[in-house]
N, CA, C and O atoms as a Tinker XYZ file with bonds, in Angstrom:
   352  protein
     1  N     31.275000   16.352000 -131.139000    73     2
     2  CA    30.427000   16.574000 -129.992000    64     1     3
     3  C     30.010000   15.216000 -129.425000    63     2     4     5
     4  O     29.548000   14.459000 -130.278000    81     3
     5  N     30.062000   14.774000 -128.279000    73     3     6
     6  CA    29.767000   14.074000 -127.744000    64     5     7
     7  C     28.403000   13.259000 -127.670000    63     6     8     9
     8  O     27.593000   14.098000 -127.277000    81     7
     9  N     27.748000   12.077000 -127.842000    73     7    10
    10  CA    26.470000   11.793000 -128.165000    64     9    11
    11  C     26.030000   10.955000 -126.876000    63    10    12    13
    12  O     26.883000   10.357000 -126.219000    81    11
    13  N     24.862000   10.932000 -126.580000    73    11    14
    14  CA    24.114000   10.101000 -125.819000    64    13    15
    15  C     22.623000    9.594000 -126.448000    63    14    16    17
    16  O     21.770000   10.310000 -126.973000    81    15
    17  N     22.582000    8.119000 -126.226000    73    15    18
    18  CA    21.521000    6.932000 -126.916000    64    17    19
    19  C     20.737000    6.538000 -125.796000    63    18    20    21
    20  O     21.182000    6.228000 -124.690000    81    19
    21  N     19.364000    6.572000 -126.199000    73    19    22
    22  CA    18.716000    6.022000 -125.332000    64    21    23
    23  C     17.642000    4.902000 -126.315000    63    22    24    25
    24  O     17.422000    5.094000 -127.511000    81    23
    25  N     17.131000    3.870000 -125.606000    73    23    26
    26  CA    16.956000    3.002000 -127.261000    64    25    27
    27  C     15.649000    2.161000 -126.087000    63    26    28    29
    28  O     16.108000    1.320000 -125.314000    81    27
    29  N     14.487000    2.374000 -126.047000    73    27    30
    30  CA    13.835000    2.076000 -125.583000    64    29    31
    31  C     12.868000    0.386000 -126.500000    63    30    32    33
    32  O     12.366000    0.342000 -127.623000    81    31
    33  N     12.955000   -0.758000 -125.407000    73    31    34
    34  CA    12.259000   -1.942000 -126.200000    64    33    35
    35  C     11.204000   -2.361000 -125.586000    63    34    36    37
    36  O     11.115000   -2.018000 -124.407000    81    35
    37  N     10.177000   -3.149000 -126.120000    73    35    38
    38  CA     8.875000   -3.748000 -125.815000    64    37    39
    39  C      9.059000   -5.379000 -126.032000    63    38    40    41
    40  O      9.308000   -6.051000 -127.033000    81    39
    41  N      8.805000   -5.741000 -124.526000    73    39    42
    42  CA     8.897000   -7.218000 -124.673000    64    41    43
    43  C      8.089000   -8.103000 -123.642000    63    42    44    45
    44  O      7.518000   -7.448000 -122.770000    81    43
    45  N      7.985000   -9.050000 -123.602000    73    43    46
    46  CA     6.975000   -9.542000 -122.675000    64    45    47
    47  C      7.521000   -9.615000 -121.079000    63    46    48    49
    48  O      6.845000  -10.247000 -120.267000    81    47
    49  N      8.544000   -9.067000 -120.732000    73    47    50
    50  CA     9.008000   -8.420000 -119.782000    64    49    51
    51  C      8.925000   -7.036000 -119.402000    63    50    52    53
    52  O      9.859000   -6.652000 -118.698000    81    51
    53  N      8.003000   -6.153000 -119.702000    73    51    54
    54  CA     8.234000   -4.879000 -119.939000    64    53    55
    55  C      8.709000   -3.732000 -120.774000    63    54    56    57
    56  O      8.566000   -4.029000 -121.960000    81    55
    57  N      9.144000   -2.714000 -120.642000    73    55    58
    58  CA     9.915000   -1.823000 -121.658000    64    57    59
    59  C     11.152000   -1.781000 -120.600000    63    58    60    61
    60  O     11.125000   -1.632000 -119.378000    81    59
    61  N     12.271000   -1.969000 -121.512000    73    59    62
    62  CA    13.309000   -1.470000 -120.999000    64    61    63
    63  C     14.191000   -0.651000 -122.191000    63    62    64    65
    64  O     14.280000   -0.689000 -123.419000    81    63
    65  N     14.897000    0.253000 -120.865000    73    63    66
    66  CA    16.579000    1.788000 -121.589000    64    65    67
    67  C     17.423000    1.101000 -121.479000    63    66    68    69
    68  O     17.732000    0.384000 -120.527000    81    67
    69  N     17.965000    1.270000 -122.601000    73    67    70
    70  CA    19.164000    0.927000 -123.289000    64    69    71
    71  C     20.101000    1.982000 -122.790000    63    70    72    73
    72  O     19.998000    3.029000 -123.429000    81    71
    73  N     21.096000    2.003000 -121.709000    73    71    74
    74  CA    21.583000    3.658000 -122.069000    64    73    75
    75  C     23.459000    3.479000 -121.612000    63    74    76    77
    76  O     23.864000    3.278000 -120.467000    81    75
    77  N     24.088000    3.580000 -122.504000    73    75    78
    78  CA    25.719000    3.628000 -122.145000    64    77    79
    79  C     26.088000    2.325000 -121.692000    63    78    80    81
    80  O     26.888000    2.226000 -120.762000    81    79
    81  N     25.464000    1.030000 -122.392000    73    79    82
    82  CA    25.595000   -0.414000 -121.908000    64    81    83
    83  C     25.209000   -0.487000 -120.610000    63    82    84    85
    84  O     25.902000   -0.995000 -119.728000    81    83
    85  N     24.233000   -0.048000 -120.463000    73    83    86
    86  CA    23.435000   -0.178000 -118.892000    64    85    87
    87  C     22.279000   -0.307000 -119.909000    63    86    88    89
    88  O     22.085000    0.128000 -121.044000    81    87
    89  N     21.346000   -1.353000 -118.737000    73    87    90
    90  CA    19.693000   -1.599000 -119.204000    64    89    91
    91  C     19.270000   -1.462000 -117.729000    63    90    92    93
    92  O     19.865000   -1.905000 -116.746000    81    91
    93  N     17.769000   -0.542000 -117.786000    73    91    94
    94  CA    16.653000   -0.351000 -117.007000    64    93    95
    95  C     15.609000   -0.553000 -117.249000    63    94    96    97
    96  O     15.113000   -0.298000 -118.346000    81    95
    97  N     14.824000   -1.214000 -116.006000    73    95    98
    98  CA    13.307000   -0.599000 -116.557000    64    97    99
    99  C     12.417000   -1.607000 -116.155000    63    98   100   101
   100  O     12.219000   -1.706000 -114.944000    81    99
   101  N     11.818000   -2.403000 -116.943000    73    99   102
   102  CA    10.806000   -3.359000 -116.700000    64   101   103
   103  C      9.274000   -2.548000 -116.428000    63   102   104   105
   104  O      8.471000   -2.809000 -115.532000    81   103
   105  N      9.171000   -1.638000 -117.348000    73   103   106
   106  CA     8.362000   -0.714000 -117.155000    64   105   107
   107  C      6.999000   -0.929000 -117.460000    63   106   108   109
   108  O      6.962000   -1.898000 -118.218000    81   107
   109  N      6.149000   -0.608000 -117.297000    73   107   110
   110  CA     4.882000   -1.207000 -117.777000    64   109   111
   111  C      4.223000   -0.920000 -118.889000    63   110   112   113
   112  O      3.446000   -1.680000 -119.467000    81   111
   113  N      4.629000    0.586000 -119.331000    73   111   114
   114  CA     3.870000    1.336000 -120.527000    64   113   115
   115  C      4.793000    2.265000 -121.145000    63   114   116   117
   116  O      5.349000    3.169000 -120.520000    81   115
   117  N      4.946000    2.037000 -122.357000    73   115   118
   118  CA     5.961000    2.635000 -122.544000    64   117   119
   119  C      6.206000    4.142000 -123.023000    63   118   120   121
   120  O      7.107000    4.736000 -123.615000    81   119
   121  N      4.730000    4.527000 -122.371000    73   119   122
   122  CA     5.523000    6.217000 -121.755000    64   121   123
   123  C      6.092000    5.956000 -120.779000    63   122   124   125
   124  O      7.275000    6.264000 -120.925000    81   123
   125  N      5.887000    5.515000 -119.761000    73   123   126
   126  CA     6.709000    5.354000 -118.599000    64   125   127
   127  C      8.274000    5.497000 -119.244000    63   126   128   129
   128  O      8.780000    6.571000 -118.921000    81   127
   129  N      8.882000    4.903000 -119.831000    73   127   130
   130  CA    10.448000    4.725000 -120.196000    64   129   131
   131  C     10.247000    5.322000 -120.981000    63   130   132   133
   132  O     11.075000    4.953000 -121.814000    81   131
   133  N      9.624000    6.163000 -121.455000    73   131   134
   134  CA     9.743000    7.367000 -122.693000    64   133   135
   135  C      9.840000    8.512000 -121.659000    63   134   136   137
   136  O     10.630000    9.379000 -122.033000    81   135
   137  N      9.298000    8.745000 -120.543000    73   135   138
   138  CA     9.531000    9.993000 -119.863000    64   137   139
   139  C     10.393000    9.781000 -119.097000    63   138   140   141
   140  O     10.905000   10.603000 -118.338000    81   139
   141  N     10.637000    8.712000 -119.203000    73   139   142
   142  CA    12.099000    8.471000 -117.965000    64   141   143
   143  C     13.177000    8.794000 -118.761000    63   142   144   145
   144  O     14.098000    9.440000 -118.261000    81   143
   145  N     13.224000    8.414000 -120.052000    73   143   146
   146  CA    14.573000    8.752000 -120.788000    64   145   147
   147  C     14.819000   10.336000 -121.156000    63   146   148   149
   148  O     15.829000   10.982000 -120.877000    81   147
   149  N     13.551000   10.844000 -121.910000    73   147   150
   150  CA    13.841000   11.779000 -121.852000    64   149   151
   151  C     14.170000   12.909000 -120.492000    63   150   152   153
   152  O     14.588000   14.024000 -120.805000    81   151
   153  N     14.036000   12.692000 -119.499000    73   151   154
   154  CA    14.251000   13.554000 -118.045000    64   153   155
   155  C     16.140000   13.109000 -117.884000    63   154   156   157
   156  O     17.003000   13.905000 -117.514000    81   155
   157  N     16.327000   11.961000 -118.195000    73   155   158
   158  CA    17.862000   11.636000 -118.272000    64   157   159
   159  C     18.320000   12.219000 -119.441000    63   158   160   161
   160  O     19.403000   12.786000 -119.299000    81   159
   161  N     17.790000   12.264000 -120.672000    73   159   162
   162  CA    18.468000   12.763000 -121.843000    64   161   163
   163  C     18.273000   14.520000 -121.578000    63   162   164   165
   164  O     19.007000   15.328000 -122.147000    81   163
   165  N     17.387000   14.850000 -120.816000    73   163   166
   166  CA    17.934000   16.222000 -120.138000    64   165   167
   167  C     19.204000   16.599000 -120.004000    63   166   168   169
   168  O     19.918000   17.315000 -120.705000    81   167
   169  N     19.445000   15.857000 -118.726000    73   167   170
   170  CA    21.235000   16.088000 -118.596000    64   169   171
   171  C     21.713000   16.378000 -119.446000    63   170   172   173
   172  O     22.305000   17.445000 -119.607000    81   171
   173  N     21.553000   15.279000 -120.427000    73   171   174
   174  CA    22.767000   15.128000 -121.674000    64   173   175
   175  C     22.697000   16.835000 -122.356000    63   174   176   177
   176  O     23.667000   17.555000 -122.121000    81   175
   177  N     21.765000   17.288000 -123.015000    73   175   178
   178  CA    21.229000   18.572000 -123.536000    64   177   179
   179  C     21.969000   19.811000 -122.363000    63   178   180   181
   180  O     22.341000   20.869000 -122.871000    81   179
   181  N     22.068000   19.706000 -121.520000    73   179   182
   182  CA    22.764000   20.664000 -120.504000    64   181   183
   183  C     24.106000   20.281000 -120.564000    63   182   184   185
   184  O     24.883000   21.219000 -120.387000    81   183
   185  N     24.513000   19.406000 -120.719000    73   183   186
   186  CA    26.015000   19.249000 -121.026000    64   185   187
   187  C     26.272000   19.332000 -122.544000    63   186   188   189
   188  O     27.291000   18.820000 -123.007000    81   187
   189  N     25.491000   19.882000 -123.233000    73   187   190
   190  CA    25.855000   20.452000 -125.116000    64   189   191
   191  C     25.861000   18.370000 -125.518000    63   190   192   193
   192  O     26.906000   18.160000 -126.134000    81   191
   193  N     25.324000   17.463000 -125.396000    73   191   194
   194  CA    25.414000   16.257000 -126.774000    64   193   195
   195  C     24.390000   16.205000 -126.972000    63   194   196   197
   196  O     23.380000   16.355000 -126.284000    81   195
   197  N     24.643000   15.903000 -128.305000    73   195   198
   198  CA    23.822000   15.083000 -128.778000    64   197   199
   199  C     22.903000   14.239000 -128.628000    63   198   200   201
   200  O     23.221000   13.093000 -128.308000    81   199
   201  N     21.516000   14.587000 -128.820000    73   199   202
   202  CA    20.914000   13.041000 -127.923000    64   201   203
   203  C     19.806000   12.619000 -129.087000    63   202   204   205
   204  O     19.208000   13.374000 -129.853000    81   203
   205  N     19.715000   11.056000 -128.968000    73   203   206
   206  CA    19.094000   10.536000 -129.839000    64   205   207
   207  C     18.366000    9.419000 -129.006000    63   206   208   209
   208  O     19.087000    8.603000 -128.431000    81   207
   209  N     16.567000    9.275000 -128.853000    73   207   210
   210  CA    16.156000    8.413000 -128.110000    64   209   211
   211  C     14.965000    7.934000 -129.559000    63   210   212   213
   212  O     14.383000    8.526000 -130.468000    81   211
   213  N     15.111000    6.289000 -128.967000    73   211   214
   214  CA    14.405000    5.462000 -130.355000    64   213   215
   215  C     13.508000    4.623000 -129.421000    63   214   216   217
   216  O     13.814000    4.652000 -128.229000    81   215
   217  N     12.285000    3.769000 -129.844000    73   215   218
   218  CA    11.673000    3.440000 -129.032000    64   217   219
   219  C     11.033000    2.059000 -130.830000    63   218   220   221
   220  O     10.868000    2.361000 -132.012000    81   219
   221  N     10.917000    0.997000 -130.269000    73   219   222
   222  CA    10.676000   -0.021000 -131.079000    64   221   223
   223  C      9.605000   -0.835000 -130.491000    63   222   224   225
   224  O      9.940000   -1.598000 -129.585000    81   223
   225  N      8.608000   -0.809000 -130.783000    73   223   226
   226  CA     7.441000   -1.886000 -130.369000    64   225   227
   227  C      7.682000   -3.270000 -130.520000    63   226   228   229
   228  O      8.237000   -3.604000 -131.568000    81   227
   229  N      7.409000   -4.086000 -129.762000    73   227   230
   230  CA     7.264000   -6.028000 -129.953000    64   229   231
   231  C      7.079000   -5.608000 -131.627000    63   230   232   233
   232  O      6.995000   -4.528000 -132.213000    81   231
   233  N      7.057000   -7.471000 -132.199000    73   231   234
   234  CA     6.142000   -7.442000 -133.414000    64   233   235
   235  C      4.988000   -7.841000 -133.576000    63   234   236   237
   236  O      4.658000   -7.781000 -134.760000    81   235
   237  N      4.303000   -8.185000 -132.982000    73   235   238
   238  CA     2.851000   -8.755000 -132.833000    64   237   239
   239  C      2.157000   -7.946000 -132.157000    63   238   240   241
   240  O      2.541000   -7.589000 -131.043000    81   239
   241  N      0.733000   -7.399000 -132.827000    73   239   242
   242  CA    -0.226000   -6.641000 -131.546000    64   241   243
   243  C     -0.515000   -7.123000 -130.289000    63   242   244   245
   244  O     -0.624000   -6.459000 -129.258000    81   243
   245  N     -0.649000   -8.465000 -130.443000    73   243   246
   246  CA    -0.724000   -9.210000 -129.300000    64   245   247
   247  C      0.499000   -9.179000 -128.190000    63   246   248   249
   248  O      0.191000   -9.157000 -126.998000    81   247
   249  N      1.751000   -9.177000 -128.545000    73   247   250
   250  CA     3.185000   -8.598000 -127.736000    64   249   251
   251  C      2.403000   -7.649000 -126.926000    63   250   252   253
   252  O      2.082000   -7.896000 -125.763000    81   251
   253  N      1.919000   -5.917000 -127.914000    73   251   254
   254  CA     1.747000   -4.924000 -127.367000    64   253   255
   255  C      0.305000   -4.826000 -126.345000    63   254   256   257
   256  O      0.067000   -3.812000 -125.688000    81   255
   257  N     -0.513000   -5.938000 -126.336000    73   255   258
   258  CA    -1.750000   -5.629000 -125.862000    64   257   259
   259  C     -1.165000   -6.312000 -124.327000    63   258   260   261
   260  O     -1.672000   -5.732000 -123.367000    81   259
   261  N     -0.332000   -7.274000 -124.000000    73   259   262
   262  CA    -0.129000   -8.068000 -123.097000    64   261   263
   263  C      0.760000   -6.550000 -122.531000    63   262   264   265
   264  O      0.420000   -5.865000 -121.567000    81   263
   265  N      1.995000   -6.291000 -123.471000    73   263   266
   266  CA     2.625000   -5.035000 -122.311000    64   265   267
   267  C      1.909000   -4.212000 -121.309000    63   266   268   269
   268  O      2.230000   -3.878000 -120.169000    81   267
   269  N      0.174000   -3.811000 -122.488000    73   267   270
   270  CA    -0.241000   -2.823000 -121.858000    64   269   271
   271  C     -1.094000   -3.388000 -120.153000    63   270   272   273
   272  O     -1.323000   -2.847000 -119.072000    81   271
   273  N     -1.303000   -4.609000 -120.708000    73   271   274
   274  CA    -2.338000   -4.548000 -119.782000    64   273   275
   275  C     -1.821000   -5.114000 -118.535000    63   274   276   277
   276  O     -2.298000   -6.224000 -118.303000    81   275
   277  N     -0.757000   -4.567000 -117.417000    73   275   278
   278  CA    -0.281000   -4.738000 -116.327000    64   277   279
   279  C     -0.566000   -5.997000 -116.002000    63   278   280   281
   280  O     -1.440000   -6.315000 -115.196000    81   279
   281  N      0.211000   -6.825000 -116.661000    73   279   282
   282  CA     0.699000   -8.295000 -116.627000    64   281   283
   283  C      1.786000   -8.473000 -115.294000    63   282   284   285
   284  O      2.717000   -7.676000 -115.180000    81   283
   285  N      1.693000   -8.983000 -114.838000    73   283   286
   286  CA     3.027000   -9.485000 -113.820000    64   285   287
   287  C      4.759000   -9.216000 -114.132000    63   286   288   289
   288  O      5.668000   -8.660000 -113.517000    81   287
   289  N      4.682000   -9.647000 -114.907000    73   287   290
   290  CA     6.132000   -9.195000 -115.803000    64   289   291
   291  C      6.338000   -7.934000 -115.918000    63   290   292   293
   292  O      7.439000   -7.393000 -115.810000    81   291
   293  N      5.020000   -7.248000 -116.204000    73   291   294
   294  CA     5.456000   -5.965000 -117.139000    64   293   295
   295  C      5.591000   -5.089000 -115.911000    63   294   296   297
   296  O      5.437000   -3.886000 -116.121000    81   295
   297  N      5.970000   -5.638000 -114.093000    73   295   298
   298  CA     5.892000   -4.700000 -112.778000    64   297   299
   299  C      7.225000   -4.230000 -113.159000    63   298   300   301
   300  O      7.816000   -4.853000 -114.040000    81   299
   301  N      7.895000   -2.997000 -112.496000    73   299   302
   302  CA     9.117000   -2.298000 -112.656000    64   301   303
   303  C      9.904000   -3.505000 -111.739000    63   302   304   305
   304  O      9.427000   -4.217000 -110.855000    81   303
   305  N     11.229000   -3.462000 -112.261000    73   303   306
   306  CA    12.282000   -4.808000 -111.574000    64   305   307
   307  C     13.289000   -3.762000 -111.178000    63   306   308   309
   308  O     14.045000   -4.277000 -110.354000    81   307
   309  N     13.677000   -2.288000 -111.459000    73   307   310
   310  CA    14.597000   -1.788000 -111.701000    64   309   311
   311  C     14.607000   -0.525000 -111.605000    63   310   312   313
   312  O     13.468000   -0.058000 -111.607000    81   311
   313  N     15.556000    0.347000 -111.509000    73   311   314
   314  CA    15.462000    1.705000 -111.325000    64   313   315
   315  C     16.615000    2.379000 -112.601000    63   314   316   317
   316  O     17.794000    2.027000 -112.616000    81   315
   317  N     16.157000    3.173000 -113.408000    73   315   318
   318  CA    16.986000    3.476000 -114.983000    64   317   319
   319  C     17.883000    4.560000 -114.314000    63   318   320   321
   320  O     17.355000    5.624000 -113.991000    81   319
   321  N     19.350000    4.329000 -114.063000    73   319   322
   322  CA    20.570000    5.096000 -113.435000    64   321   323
   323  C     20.573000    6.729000 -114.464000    63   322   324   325
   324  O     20.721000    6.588000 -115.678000    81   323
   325  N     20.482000    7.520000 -114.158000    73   323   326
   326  CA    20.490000    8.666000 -115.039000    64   325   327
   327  C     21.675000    8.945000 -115.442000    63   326   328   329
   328  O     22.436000    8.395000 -114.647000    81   327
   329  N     22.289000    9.512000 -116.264000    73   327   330
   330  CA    23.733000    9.285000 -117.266000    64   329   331
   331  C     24.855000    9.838000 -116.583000    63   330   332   333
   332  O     25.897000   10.017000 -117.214000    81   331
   333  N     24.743000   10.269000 -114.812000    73   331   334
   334  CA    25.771000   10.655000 -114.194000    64   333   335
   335  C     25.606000    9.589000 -113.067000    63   334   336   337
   336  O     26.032000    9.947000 -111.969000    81   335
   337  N     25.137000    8.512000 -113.137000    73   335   338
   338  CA    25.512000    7.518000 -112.524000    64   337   339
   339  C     24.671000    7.186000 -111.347000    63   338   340   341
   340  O     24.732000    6.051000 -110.875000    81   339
   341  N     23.999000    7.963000 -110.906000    73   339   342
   342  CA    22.683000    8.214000 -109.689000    64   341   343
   343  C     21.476000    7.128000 -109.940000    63   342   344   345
   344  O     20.865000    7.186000 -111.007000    81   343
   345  N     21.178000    6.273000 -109.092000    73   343   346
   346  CA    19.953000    6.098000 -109.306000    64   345   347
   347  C     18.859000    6.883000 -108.643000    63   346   348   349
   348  O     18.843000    7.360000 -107.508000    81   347
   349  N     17.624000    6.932000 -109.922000    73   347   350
   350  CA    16.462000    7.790000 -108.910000    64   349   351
   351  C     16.045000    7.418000 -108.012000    63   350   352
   352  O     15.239000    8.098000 -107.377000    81   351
């Protein structure tokens, strides 16, 4: 059966999706790219794969306190292509 990855990261750039060697995002909070992936990993579930979405925090609290607090960096740069190729 066919699988689809979505692999969500925290960095002093934002959160960005990992998805089919495409990266999105620059998100600010990382529900934001947690509800974005899962609405794309929709698709995937209507077409019968597999889907597996992972989400990894910075390592320092301090990483995560700067993500949260709408830093300059952490503005969206990008729009996350949904797994049939569309951007939203």
């Amino acid at each position: 059966m066919p699988q689809a990855s979505y692999r969500i990261t925290g960095s002093a750039d934002g959160w960005v999706i990992e998805h089919d060697g495409k990266r999105g995002g620059g998100y600010e909070l990382p529900e934001a790219a947690f509800e974005t992936a899962v609405a794309a990993a929709s698709l995937d579930l209507k077409e019968r794969r597999d889907v597996t979405i992972s989400v990894q925090f910075p390592e320092g609290p301090e990483d995560t306190e700067a993500l949260a607090s709408g830093s300059e960096p952490a503005l969206q740069r990008a729009e996350f292509d949904s797994p049939l190729g569309k951007a939203k």
